[in-house]
PDB file of C-alpha atoms in Angstrom:
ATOM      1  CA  UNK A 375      74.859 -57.384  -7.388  1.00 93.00           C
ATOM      2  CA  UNK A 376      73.046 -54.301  -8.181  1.00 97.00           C
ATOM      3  CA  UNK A 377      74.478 -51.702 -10.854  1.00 98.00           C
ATOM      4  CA  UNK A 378      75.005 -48.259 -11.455  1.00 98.00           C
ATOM      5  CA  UNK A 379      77.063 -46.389 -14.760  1.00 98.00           C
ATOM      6  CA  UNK A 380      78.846 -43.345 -15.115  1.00 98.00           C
ATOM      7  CA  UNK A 381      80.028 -42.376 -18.738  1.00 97.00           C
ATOM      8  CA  UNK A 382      82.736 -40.340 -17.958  1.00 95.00           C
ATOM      9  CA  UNK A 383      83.058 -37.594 -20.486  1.00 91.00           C
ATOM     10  CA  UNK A 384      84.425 -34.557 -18.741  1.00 66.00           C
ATOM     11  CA  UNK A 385      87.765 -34.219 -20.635  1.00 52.00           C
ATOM     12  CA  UNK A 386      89.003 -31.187 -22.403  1.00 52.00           C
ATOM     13  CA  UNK A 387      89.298 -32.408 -25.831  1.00 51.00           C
ATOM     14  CA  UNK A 388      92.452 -30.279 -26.606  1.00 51.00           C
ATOM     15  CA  UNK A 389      94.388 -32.699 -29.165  1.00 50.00           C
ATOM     16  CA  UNK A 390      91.170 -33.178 -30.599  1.00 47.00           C
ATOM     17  CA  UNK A 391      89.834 -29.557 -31.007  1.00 53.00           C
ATOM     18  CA  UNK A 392      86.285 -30.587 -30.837  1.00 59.00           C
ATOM     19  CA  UNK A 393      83.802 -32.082 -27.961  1.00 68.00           C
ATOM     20  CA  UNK A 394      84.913 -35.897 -28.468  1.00 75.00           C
ATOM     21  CA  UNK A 395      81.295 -36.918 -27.207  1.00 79.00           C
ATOM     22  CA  UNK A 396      80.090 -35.366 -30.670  1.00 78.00           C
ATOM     23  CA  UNK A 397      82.424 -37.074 -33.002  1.00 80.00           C
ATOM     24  CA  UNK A 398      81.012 -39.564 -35.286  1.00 79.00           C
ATOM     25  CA  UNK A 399      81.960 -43.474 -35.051  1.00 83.00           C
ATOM     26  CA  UNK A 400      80.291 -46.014 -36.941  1.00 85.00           C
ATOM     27  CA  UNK A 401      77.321 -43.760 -37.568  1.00 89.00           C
ATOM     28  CA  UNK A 402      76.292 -42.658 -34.441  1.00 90.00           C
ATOM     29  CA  UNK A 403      78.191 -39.797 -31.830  1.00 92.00           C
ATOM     30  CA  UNK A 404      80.516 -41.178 -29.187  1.00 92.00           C
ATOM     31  CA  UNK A 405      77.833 -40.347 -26.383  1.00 93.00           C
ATOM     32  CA  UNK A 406      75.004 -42.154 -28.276  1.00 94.00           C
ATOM     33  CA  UNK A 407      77.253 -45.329 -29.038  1.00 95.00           C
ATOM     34  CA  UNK A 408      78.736 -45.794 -25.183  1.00 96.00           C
ATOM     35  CA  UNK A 409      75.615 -44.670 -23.844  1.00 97.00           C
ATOM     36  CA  UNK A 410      73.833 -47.667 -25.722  1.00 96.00           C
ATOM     37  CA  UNK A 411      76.146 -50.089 -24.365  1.00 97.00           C
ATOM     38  CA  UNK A 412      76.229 -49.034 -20.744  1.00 98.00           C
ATOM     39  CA  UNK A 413      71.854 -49.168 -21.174  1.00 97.00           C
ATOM     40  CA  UNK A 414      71.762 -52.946 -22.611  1.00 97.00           C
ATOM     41  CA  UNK A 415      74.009 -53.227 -19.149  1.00 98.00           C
ATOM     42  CA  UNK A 416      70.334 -52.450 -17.209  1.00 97.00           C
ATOM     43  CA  UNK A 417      71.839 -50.628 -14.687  1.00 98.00           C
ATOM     44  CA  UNK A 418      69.645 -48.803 -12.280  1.00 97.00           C
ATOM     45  CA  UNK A 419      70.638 -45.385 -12.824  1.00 97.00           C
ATOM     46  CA  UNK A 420      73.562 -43.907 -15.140  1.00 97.00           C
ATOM     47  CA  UNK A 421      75.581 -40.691 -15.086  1.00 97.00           C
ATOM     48  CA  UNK A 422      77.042 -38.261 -17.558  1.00 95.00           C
ATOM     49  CA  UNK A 423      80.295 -37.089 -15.311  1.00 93.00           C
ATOM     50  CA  UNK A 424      81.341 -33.607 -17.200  1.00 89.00           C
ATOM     51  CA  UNK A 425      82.848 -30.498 -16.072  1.00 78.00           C
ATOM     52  CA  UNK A 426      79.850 -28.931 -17.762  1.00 82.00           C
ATOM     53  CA  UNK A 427      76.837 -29.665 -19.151  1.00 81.00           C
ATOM     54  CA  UNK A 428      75.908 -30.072 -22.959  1.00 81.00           C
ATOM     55  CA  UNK A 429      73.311 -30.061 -25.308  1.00 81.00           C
ATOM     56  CA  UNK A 430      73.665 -33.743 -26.299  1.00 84.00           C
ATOM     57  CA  UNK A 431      73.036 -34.979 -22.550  1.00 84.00           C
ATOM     58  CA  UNK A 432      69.718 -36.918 -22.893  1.00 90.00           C
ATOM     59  CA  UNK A 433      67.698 -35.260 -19.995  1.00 88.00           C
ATOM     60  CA  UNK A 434      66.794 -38.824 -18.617  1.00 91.00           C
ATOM     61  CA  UNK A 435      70.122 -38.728 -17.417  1.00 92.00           C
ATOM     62  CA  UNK A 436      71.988 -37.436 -14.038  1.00 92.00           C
ATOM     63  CA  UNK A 437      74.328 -34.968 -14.505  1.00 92.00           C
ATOM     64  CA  UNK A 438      77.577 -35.437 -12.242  1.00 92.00           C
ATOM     65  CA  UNK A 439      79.406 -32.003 -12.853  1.00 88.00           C
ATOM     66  CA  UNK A 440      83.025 -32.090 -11.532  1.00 83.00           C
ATOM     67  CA  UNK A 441      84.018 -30.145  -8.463  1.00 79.00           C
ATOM     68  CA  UNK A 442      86.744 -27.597  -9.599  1.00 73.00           C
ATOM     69  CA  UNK A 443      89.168 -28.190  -9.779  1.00 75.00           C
ATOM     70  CA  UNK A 444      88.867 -31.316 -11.701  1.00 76.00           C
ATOM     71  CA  UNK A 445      91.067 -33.850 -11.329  1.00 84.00           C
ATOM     72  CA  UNK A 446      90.228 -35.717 -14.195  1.00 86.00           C
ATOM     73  CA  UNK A 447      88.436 -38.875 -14.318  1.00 93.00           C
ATOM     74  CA  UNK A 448      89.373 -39.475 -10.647  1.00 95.00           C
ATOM     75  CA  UNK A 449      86.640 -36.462  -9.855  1.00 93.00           C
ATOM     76  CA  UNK A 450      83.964 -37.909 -11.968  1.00 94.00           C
ATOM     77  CA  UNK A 451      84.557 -41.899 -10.503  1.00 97.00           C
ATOM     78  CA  UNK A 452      84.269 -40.280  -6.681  1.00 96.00           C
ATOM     79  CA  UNK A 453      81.353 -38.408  -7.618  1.00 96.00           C
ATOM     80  CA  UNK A 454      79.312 -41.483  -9.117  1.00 97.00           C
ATOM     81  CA  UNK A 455      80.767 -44.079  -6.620  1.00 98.00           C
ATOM     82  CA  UNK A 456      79.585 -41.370  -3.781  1.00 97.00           C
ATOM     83  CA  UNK A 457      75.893 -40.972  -5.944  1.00 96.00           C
ATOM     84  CA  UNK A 458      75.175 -44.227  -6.213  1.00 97.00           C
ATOM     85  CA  UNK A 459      72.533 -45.931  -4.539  1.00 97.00           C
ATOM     86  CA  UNK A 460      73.941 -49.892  -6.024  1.00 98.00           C
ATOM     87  CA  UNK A 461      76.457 -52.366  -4.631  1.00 98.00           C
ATOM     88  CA  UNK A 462      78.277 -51.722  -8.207  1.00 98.00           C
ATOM     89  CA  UNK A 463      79.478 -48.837 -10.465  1.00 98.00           C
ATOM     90  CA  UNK A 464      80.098 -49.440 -14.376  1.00 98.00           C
ATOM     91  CA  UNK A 465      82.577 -46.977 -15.899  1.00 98.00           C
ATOM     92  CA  UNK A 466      83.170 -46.136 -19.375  1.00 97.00           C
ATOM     93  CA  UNK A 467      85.063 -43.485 -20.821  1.00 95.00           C
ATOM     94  CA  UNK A 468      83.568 -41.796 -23.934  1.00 94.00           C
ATOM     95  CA  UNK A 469      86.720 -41.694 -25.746  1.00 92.00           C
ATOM     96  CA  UNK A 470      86.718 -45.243 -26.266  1.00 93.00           C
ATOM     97  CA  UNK A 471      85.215 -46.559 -29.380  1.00 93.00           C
ATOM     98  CA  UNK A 472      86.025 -49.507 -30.122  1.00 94.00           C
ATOM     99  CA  UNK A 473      84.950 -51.437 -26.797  1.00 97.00           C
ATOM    100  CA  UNK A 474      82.375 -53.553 -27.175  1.00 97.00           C
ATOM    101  CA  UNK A 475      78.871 -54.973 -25.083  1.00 97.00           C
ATOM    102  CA  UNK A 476      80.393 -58.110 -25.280  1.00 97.00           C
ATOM    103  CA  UNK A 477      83.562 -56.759 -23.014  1.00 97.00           C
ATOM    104  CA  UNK A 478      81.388 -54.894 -20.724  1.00 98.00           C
ATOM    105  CA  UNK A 479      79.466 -57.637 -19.831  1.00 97.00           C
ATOM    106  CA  UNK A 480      82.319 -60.041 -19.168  1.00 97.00           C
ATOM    107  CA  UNK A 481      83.757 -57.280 -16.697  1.00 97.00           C
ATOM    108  CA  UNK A 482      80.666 -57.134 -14.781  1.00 97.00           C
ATOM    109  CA  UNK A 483      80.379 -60.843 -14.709  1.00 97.00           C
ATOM    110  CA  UNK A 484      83.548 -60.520 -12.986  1.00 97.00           C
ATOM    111  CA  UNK A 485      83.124 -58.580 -10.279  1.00 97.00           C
ATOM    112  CA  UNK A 486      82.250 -59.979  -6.832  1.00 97.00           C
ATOM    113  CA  UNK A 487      80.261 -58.451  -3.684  1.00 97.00           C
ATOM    114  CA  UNK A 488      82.501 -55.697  -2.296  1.00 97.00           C
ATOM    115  CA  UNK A 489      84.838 -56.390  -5.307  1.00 98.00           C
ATOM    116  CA  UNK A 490      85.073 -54.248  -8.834  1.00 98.00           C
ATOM    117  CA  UNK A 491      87.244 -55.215 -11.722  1.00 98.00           C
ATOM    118  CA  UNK A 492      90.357 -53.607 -13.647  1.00 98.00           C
ATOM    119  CA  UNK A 493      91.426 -54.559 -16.856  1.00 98.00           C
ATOM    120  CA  UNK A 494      95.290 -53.923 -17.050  1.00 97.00           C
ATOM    121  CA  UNK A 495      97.066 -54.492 -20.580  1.00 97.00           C
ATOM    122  CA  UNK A 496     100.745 -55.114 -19.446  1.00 94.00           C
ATOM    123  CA  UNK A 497     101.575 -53.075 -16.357  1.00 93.00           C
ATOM    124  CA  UNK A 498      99.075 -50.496 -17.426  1.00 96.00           C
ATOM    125  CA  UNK A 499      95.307 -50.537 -15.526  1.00 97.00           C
ATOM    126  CA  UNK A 500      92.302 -49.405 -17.938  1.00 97.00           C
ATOM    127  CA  UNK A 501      90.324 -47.620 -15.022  1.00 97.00           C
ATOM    128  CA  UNK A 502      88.341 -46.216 -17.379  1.00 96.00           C
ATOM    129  CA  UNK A 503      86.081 -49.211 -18.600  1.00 98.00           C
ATOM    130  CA  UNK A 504      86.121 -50.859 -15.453  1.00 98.00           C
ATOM    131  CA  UNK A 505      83.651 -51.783 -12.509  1.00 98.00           C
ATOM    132  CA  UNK A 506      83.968 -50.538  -8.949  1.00 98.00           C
ATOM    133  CA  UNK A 507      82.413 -51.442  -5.870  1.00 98.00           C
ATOM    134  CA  UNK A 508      80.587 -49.271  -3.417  1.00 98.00           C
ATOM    135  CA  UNK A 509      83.273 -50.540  -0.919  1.00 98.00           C
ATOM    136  CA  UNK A 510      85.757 -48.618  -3.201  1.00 98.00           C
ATOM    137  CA  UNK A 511      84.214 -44.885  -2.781  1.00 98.00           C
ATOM    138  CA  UNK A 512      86.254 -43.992   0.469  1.00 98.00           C
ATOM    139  CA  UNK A 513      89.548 -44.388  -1.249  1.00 98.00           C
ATOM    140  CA  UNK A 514      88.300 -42.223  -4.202  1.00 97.00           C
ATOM    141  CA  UNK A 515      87.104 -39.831  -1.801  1.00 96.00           C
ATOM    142  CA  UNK A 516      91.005 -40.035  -0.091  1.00 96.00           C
ATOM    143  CA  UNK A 517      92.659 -40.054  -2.977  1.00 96.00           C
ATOM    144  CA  UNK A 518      90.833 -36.498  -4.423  1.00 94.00           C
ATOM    145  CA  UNK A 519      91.609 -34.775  -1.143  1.00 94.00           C
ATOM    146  CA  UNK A 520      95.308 -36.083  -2.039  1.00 93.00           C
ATOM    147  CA  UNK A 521      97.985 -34.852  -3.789  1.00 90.00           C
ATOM    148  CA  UNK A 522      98.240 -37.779  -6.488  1.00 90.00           C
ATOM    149  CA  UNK A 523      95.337 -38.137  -8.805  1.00 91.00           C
ATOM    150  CA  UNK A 524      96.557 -40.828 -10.856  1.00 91.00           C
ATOM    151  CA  UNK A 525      94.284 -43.890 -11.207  1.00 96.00           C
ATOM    152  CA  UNK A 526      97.286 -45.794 -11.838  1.00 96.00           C
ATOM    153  CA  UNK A 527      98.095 -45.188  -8.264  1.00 95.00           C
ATOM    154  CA  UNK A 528      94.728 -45.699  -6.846  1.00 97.00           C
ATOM    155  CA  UNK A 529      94.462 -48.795  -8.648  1.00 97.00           C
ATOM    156  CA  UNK A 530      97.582 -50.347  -6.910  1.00 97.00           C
ATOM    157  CA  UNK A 531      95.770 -49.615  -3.484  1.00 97.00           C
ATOM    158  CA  UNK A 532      92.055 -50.719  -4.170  1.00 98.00           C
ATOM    159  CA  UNK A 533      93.963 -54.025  -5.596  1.00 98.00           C
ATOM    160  CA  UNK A 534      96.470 -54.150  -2.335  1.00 98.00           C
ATOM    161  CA  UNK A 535      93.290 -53.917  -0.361  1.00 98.00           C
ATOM    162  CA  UNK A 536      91.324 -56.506  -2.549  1.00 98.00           C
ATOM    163  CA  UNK A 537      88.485 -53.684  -3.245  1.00 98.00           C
ATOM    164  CA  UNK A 538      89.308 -54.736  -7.128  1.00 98.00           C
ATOM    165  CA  UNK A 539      90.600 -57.747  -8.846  1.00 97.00           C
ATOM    166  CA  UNK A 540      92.975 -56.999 -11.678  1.00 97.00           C
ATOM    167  CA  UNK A 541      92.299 -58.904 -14.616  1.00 97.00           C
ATOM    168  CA  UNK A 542      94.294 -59.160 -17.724  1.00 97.00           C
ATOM    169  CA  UNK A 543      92.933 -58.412 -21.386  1.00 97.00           C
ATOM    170  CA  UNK A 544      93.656 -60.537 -24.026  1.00 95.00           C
ATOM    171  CA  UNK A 545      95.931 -59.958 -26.801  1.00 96.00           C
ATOM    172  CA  UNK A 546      92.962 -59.843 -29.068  1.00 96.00           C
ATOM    173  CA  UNK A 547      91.032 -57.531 -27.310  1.00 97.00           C
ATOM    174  CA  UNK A 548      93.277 -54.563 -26.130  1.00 97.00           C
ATOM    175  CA  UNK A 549      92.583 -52.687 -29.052  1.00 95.00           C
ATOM    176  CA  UNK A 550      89.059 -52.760 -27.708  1.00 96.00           C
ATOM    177  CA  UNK A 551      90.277 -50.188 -24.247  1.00 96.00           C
ATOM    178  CA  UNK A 552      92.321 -47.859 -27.147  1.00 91.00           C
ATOM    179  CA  UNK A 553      90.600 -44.340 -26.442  1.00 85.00           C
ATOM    180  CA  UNK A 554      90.848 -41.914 -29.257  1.00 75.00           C
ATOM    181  CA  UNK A 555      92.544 -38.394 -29.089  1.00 67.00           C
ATOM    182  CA  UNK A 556      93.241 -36.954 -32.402  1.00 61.00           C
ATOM    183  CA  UNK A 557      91.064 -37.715 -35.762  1.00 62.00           C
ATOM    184  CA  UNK A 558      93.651 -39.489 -36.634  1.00 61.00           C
ATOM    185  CA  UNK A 559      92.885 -42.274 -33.917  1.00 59.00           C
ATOM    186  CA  UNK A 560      89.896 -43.307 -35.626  1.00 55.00           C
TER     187      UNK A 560
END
């Protein structure tokens, strides 16, 4: 299993009124912190997936700009998954804090040859820290040209078709998949 990243980080950042990549956590920016965990990953290659670029973007790393219109984080998945040159894409939103290495790792330790992994917390997927395979990039590709963007959705079919394996996240660690979307939510 080879391994590519995306950190998607191509939202708006209305309720917030800021770029959330630049907010601080623990010390360090959003970007910096889930850019360091996707690295001690040692995947091949990572992504930024915006809708534009930014000055915090380390220049070491591809830029994946969103096709307008966006559709969310179902643009910046199908534009990684369709980048890639691995059997494996990491994702990782950068709203989301409070996930750990430790998590990451057990996701990707998970995943099988033509098969990613999904956390789901109840009947809810986290597609957004999750790890697709390159098998997976067609329906991305099918479901953009589409007229449902939900990942939800998408989800149900790359499971259905055994492209993913839906795994359930402990009680203990669901707090780790919590993104943040207000200062508040820190």
């Amino acid at each position: 299993m080879t391994l590519s990243a995306v950190l998607l980080a191509g939202g708006e950042s209305r309720r917030m009124g800021t770029d959330k990549a630049t907010m601080f956590f623990q010390g360090a920016p959003l970007w910096e912190r889930q850019l360091g965990i996707l690295r001690e990953l040692r995947p091949e290659k990572i992504f930024i997936s915006a809708r534009a670029d930014s000055s915090w973007r380390p220049a070491e790393i591809e830029l994946l700009l969103d096709e307008p219109p966006s559709r969310g984080p179902l643009s910046g998945l199908t534009r990684a998954l369709a980048r890639m040159e691995t059997t494996h894409l990491v994702a990782l939103a950068v709203d989301m804090p409070f996930m750990t290495i430790e998590q990451m790792r057990l996701l990707c330790g998970l995943a099988m040859p033509g098969c990613g992994v999904v956390p789901m917390i109840g009947e809810r997927a986290e597609p957004l820290a999750a790890i697709y395979s390159r098998e997976a990039a067609p329906d991305f590709a099918t479901a953009l040209a589409g007229r449902d963007f939900s990942l939800q959705g998408l989800v149900r079919k790359l499971a259905a078709a055994n492209k993913i394996q839906i795994v359930s996240v402990l009680e203990t660690d669901e707090h780790l998949y919590r993104s943040v979307n207000e200062r508040g939510d820190f």
